[in-house]
Short mmCIF file of C-alpha atoms and ligand atoms in Angstrom, two decimals:
data_model
loop_
_atom_site.label_atom_id
_atom_site.label_comp_id
_atom_site.label_asym_id
_atom_site.label_seq_id
_atom_site.Cartn_x
_atom_site.Cartn_y
_atom_site.Cartn_z
CA UNK O 681 89.22 100.91 118.45
CA UNK O 682 91.34 103.46 116.88
CA UNK O 683 91.63 103.21 113.12
CA UNK O 684 90.25 100.09 111.41
CA UNK O 685 87.76 100.24 108.55
CA UNK O 686 85.21 97.55 109.08
CA UNK O 687 83.42 96.01 106.02
CA UNK O 688 80.56 93.77 106.75
CA UNK O 689 79.65 91.07 104.20
CA UNK O 690 76.68 88.69 104.26
CA UNK O 691 78.63 85.52 103.64
CA UNK O 692 82.20 84.32 103.48
CA UNK O 693 81.98 84.28 99.65
CA UNK O 694 80.95 87.96 99.63
CA UNK O 695 83.77 88.67 102.06
CA UNK O 696 86.12 87.02 99.55
CA UNK O 697 84.87 89.19 96.74
CA UNK O 698 85.14 92.39 98.72
CA UNK O 699 88.71 91.42 99.68
CA UNK O 700 89.50 90.64 96.06
CA UNK O 701 88.38 94.14 95.11
CA UNK O 702 91.10 95.58 97.33
CA UNK O 703 93.71 93.14 95.93
CA UNK O 704 92.59 93.92 92.28
CA UNK O 705 92.88 97.68 92.91
CA UNK O 706 96.43 97.29 94.28
CA UNK O 707 97.69 94.99 91.59
CA UNK O 708 96.29 97.24 88.87
CA UNK O 709 98.01 100.34 90.33
CA UNK O 710 101.24 98.52 91.34
CA UNK O 711 101.74 95.42 89.12
CA UNK O 712 104.96 94.47 90.93
CA UNK O 713 103.47 94.82 94.43
CA UNK O 714 104.43 92.52 97.39
CA UNK O 715 101.49 90.71 98.91
CA UNK O 716 101.66 89.28 102.37
CA UNK O 717 99.65 86.04 102.19
CA UNK O 718 97.96 83.74 104.70
CA UNK O 719 96.73 80.14 104.89
CA UNK O 720 93.78 78.52 106.71
CA UNK O 721 90.17 78.29 105.71
CA UNK O 722 89.37 81.98 105.90
CA UNK O 723 91.31 83.14 102.71
CA UNK O 724 89.98 80.41 100.38
CA UNK O 725 87.01 82.33 98.96
CA UNK O 726 89.34 85.26 98.23
CA UNK O 727 91.90 82.94 96.52
CA UNK O 728 89.13 81.39 94.39
CA UNK O 729 88.01 84.88 93.42
CA UNK O 730 91.52 86.01 92.56
CA UNK O 731 92.02 82.96 90.32
CA UNK O 732 88.71 83.64 88.58
CA UNK O 733 89.62 87.28 88.08
CA UNK O 734 92.94 86.62 86.48
CA UNK O 735 91.25 84.00 84.16
CA UNK O 736 88.78 86.78 83.31
CA UNK O 737 91.63 89.09 82.39
CA UNK O 738 91.03 91.50 85.21
CA UNK O 739 94.17 90.91 87.16
CA UNK O 740 97.74 89.97 86.13
CA UNK O 741 99.93 88.28 88.63
CA UNK O 742 102.98 87.92 86.40
CA UNK O 743 104.96 90.57 88.19
CA UNK O 744 103.37 90.26 91.68
CA UNK O 745 105.49 89.05 94.55
CA UNK O 746 104.27 87.28 97.70
CA UNK O 747 105.63 86.58 101.22
CA UNK O 748 103.63 84.17 103.34
CA UNK O 749 103.13 84.66 107.08
CA UNK O 750 104.23 81.30 108.45
CA UNK O 751 105.06 77.60 108.01
CA UNK O 752 105.02 74.59 110.28
CA UNK O 753 108.49 73.68 111.61
CA UNK O 754 109.56 70.30 110.16
CA UNK O 755 107.15 70.22 107.18
CA UNK O 756 108.62 70.43 103.71
CA UNK O 757 107.02 71.79 100.50
CA UNK O 758 105.80 68.28 99.47
CA UNK O 759 104.02 67.68 102.73
CA UNK O 760 100.27 68.17 102.02
CA UNK O 761 99.72 69.98 105.33
CA UNK O 762 102.63 72.33 104.77
CA UNK O 763 101.72 75.98 104.00
CA UNK O 764 103.89 75.99 100.86
CA UNK O 765 101.85 73.15 99.58
CA UNK O 766 98.64 74.88 100.61
CA UNK O 767 99.70 78.06 98.64
CA UNK O 768 100.60 76.08 95.58
CA UNK O 769 97.43 74.04 95.69
CA UNK O 770 95.04 76.88 96.49
CA UNK O 771 96.54 79.78 94.59
CA UNK O 772 99.97 79.80 92.99
CA UNK O 773 99.45 76.79 90.68
CA UNK O 774 96.38 78.53 89.23
CA UNK O 775 97.77 82.06 88.60
CA UNK O 776 100.65 83.53 86.63
CA UNK O 777 102.81 84.45 89.66
CA UNK O 778 106.42 83.30 89.06
CA UNK O 779 107.65 80.67 91.50
CA UNK O 780 110.81 82.76 92.28
CA UNK O 781 108.56 85.65 93.34
CA UNK O 782 106.87 83.69 96.11
CA UNK O 783 108.36 83.05 99.52
CA UNK O 784 107.17 81.00 102.42
CA UNK O 785 109.36 80.38 105.47
CA UNK O 786 111.34 77.17 105.02
CA UNK O 787 109.85 74.62 107.42
CA UNK O 788 112.97 72.44 106.96
CA UNK O 789 115.54 75.20 107.51
CA UNK O 790 118.64 73.69 109.27
CA UNK O 791 119.72 77.14 110.40
CA UNK O 792 116.45 78.86 111.26
CA UNK O 793 118.06 82.09 112.48
CA UNK O 794 119.79 82.51 109.08
CA UNK O 795 116.55 81.70 107.33
CA UNK O 796 114.66 84.36 109.43
CA UNK O 797 117.24 87.03 108.52
CA UNK O 798 117.09 86.08 104.85
CA UNK O 799 113.27 86.17 104.89
CA UNK O 800 113.17 89.65 106.46
CA UNK O 801 115.87 90.80 103.97
CA UNK O 802 113.92 89.52 100.94
CA UNK O 803 110.74 91.40 102.09
CA UNK O 804 112.88 94.52 102.41
CA UNK O 805 114.59 93.93 99.01
CA UNK O 806 111.17 93.73 97.48
CA UNK O 807 110.24 97.13 98.96
CA UNK O 808 108.22 95.91 101.95
CA UNK O 809 104.76 94.39 102.10
CA UNK O 810 102.13 96.57 100.37
CA UNK O 811 99.04 94.52 101.58
CA UNK O 812 99.20 91.98 104.36
CA UNK O 813 96.29 89.53 104.50
CA UNK O 814 95.53 88.07 107.94
CA UNK O 815 93.11 85.54 109.44
CA UNK O 816 92.64 85.40 113.16
CA UNK O 817 93.02 82.44 115.56
CA UNK O 818 90.50 81.81 118.33
CA UNK O 819 93.23 82.98 120.75
CA UNK O 820 93.84 86.15 118.79
CA UNK O 821 96.95 84.95 116.99
CA UNK O 822 97.97 86.48 113.73
CA UNK O 823 100.43 84.46 111.63
CA UNK O 824 101.49 82.07 114.31
CA UNK O 825 102.13 84.86 116.91
CA UNK O 826 100.48 83.23 119.93
CA UNK O 827 99.49 85.10 123.11
CA UNK O 828 102.64 85.85 125.05
CA UNK O 829 104.14 88.58 127.26
CA UNK O 830 105.49 90.75 124.48
CA UNK O 831 105.09 91.42 120.77
CA UNK O 832 107.74 89.64 118.83
CA UNK O 833 109.40 91.78 116.25
CA UNK O 834 110.76 89.70 113.46
CA UNK O 835 110.27 86.43 111.84
CA UNK O 836 110.98 83.77 114.50
CA UNK O 837 110.14 80.28 115.88
CA UNK O 838 107.06 79.69 118.09
CA UNK O 839 105.70 76.85 120.15
CA UNK O 840 102.05 76.33 119.08
CA UNK O 841 99.52 76.56 121.82
CA UNK O 842 97.19 73.65 122.60
CA UNK O 843 94.25 75.70 121.27
CA UNK O 844 96.01 76.28 117.94
CA UNK O 845 97.01 72.60 117.53
CA UNK O 846 93.50 71.56 118.42
CA UNK O 847 92.03 73.95 115.86
CA UNK O 848 94.38 72.73 113.17
CA UNK O 849 94.08 69.00 113.83
CA UNK O 850 91.16 68.78 111.46
CA UNK O 851 93.78 68.77 108.56
CA UNK O 852 95.85 65.97 110.07
CA UNK O 853 95.23 62.28 110.78
CA UNK O 854 95.49 62.90 114.51
CA UNK O 855 96.52 65.60 117.07
CA UNK O 856 99.87 63.84 117.46
CA UNK O 857 100.76 64.64 113.88
CA UNK O 858 100.15 68.38 114.27
CA UNK O 859 103.63 70.03 114.57
CA UNK O 860 104.34 71.55 117.91
CA UNK O 861 106.32 74.50 116.49
CA UNK O 862 106.22 76.85 113.54
CA UNK O 863 108.10 79.75 111.93
CA UNK O 864 106.16 83.02 111.67
CA UNK O 865 106.62 86.62 110.58
CA UNK O 866 106.83 88.75 113.74
CA UNK O 867 104.24 91.23 114.86
CA UNK O 868 106.79 93.84 113.84
CA UNK O 869 106.95 92.31 110.34
CA UNK O 870 103.13 92.46 110.08
CA UNK O 871 102.91 96.00 111.49
CA UNK O 872 105.47 97.21 108.81
CA UNK O 873 103.06 96.42 105.99
CA UNK O 874 101.63 99.50 104.37
CA UNK O 875 98.10 98.16 104.47
CA UNK O 876 96.65 95.28 106.51
CA UNK O 877 93.52 93.27 105.74
CA UNK O 878 92.12 90.90 108.30
CA UNK O 879 89.39 88.63 107.28
CA UNK O 880 87.20 86.87 109.94
CA UNK O 881 84.18 84.60 109.02
CA UNK O 882 82.08 82.33 111.09
CA UNK O 883 80.44 82.76 114.53
CA UNK O 884 83.32 81.08 116.19
CA UNK O 885 85.44 84.22 115.45
CA UNK O 886 82.92 86.71 116.87
CA UNK O 887 84.33 86.88 120.39
CA UNK O 888 87.92 87.20 119.51
CA UNK O 889 87.23 89.77 116.82
CA UNK O 890 85.51 92.03 119.28
CA UNK O 891 88.17 91.47 121.91
CA UNK O 892 90.92 92.33 119.41
CA UNK O 893 89.37 95.48 117.99
CA UNK O 894 87.51 96.82 120.99
CA UNK O 895 89.40 95.50 123.93
CA UNK O 896 92.80 96.62 125.37
CA UNK O 897 95.96 96.43 123.19
CA UNK O 898 97.95 93.56 124.73
CA UNK O 899 100.31 90.78 123.71
CA UNK O 900 97.91 88.37 125.38
CA UNK O 901 95.63 89.13 122.35
CA UNK O 902 98.22 89.54 119.49
CA UNK O 903 95.71 90.86 116.96
CA UNK O 904 94.86 93.76 119.27
CA UNK O 905 98.15 95.38 118.15
CA UNK O 906 96.37 96.18 114.84
CA UNK O 907 94.49 98.96 116.66
CA UNK O 908 97.80 100.79 116.32
CA UNK O 909 98.20 100.20 112.59
CA UNK O 910 97.30 103.23 110.52
CA UNK O 911 95.63 101.40 107.64
CA UNK O 912 93.66 98.26 108.65
CA UNK O 913 90.58 96.91 106.91
CA UNK O 914 88.64 94.20 108.71
CA UNK O 915 86.32 92.23 106.45
CA UNK O 916 83.88 90.00 108.34
CA UNK O 917 80.70 88.06 107.52
CA UNK O 918 77.49 88.48 109.44
CA UNK O 919 78.20 85.57 111.69
CA UNK O 920 81.62 86.89 112.80
CA UNK O 921 80.23 90.36 113.32
CA UNK O 922 77.14 89.29 115.24
CA UNK O 923 74.69 91.81 116.55
P1 PGA T 1874 91.36 79.75 109.79
O1 PGA T 1874 92.64 80.02 110.56
O2 PGA T 1874 91.29 80.71 108.65
O3 PGA T 1874 91.49 78.31 109.32
O4 PGA T 1874 90.27 79.89 110.84
C1 PGA T 1874 92.95 81.39 111.03
C2 PGA T 1874 94.23 81.41 111.77
O5 PGA T 1874 94.44 80.40 112.52
O6 PGA T 1874 94.92 82.40 111.70
#
């Protein structure tokens, strides 16, 4: 591993608090910063902490901007399993961030290529991502960048792997209902962020966490590219770190 800072927390809740410290420091020093946000179970303790800190007057989201990593193709903002819905439900509806200052790839885009270009342009117009939050999939995916033979550069469409659909079926009535494709920021989009924070909690993430940060850098393990990012912080709980 080349650069990453590794912060070990005892529990997922403590990991959320440590992550929130980094978000709080950024928002205080740069009130109109651009956050790259993520969905999934991992960021939930962080989001709960951020909501609590704004209510306590420690953070002000009224000028903050956000760009989410990804969205399921075919799911609109009203679909309870869409990532736009997730973000509203778990964060945006509870903080003072302005709706026009939040972007999530449009799962219903009729012209995906145009949507990808507009997405990248908006990130650029907002000055680039200051802090990109990531979870990690069991196959090493970040965003929905699945293992493949290259590192995709920009926001693009991906076919979801069987492993990812299986991992995410817990949120759907059946595996058949899990979308087969998604729109995601590219590895290039993620690598352009000034700072990256990857959170991994739970024993099931231990193997891929070690492979990603101590193994070879390869598009077969998309998260391994983070070894080449100059400012990465990994926050993990005791279970994900292991011995
Ligand atoms: P999880 O998802 O936080 O629900 O484990 C992580 C991911 O798939 O990127």
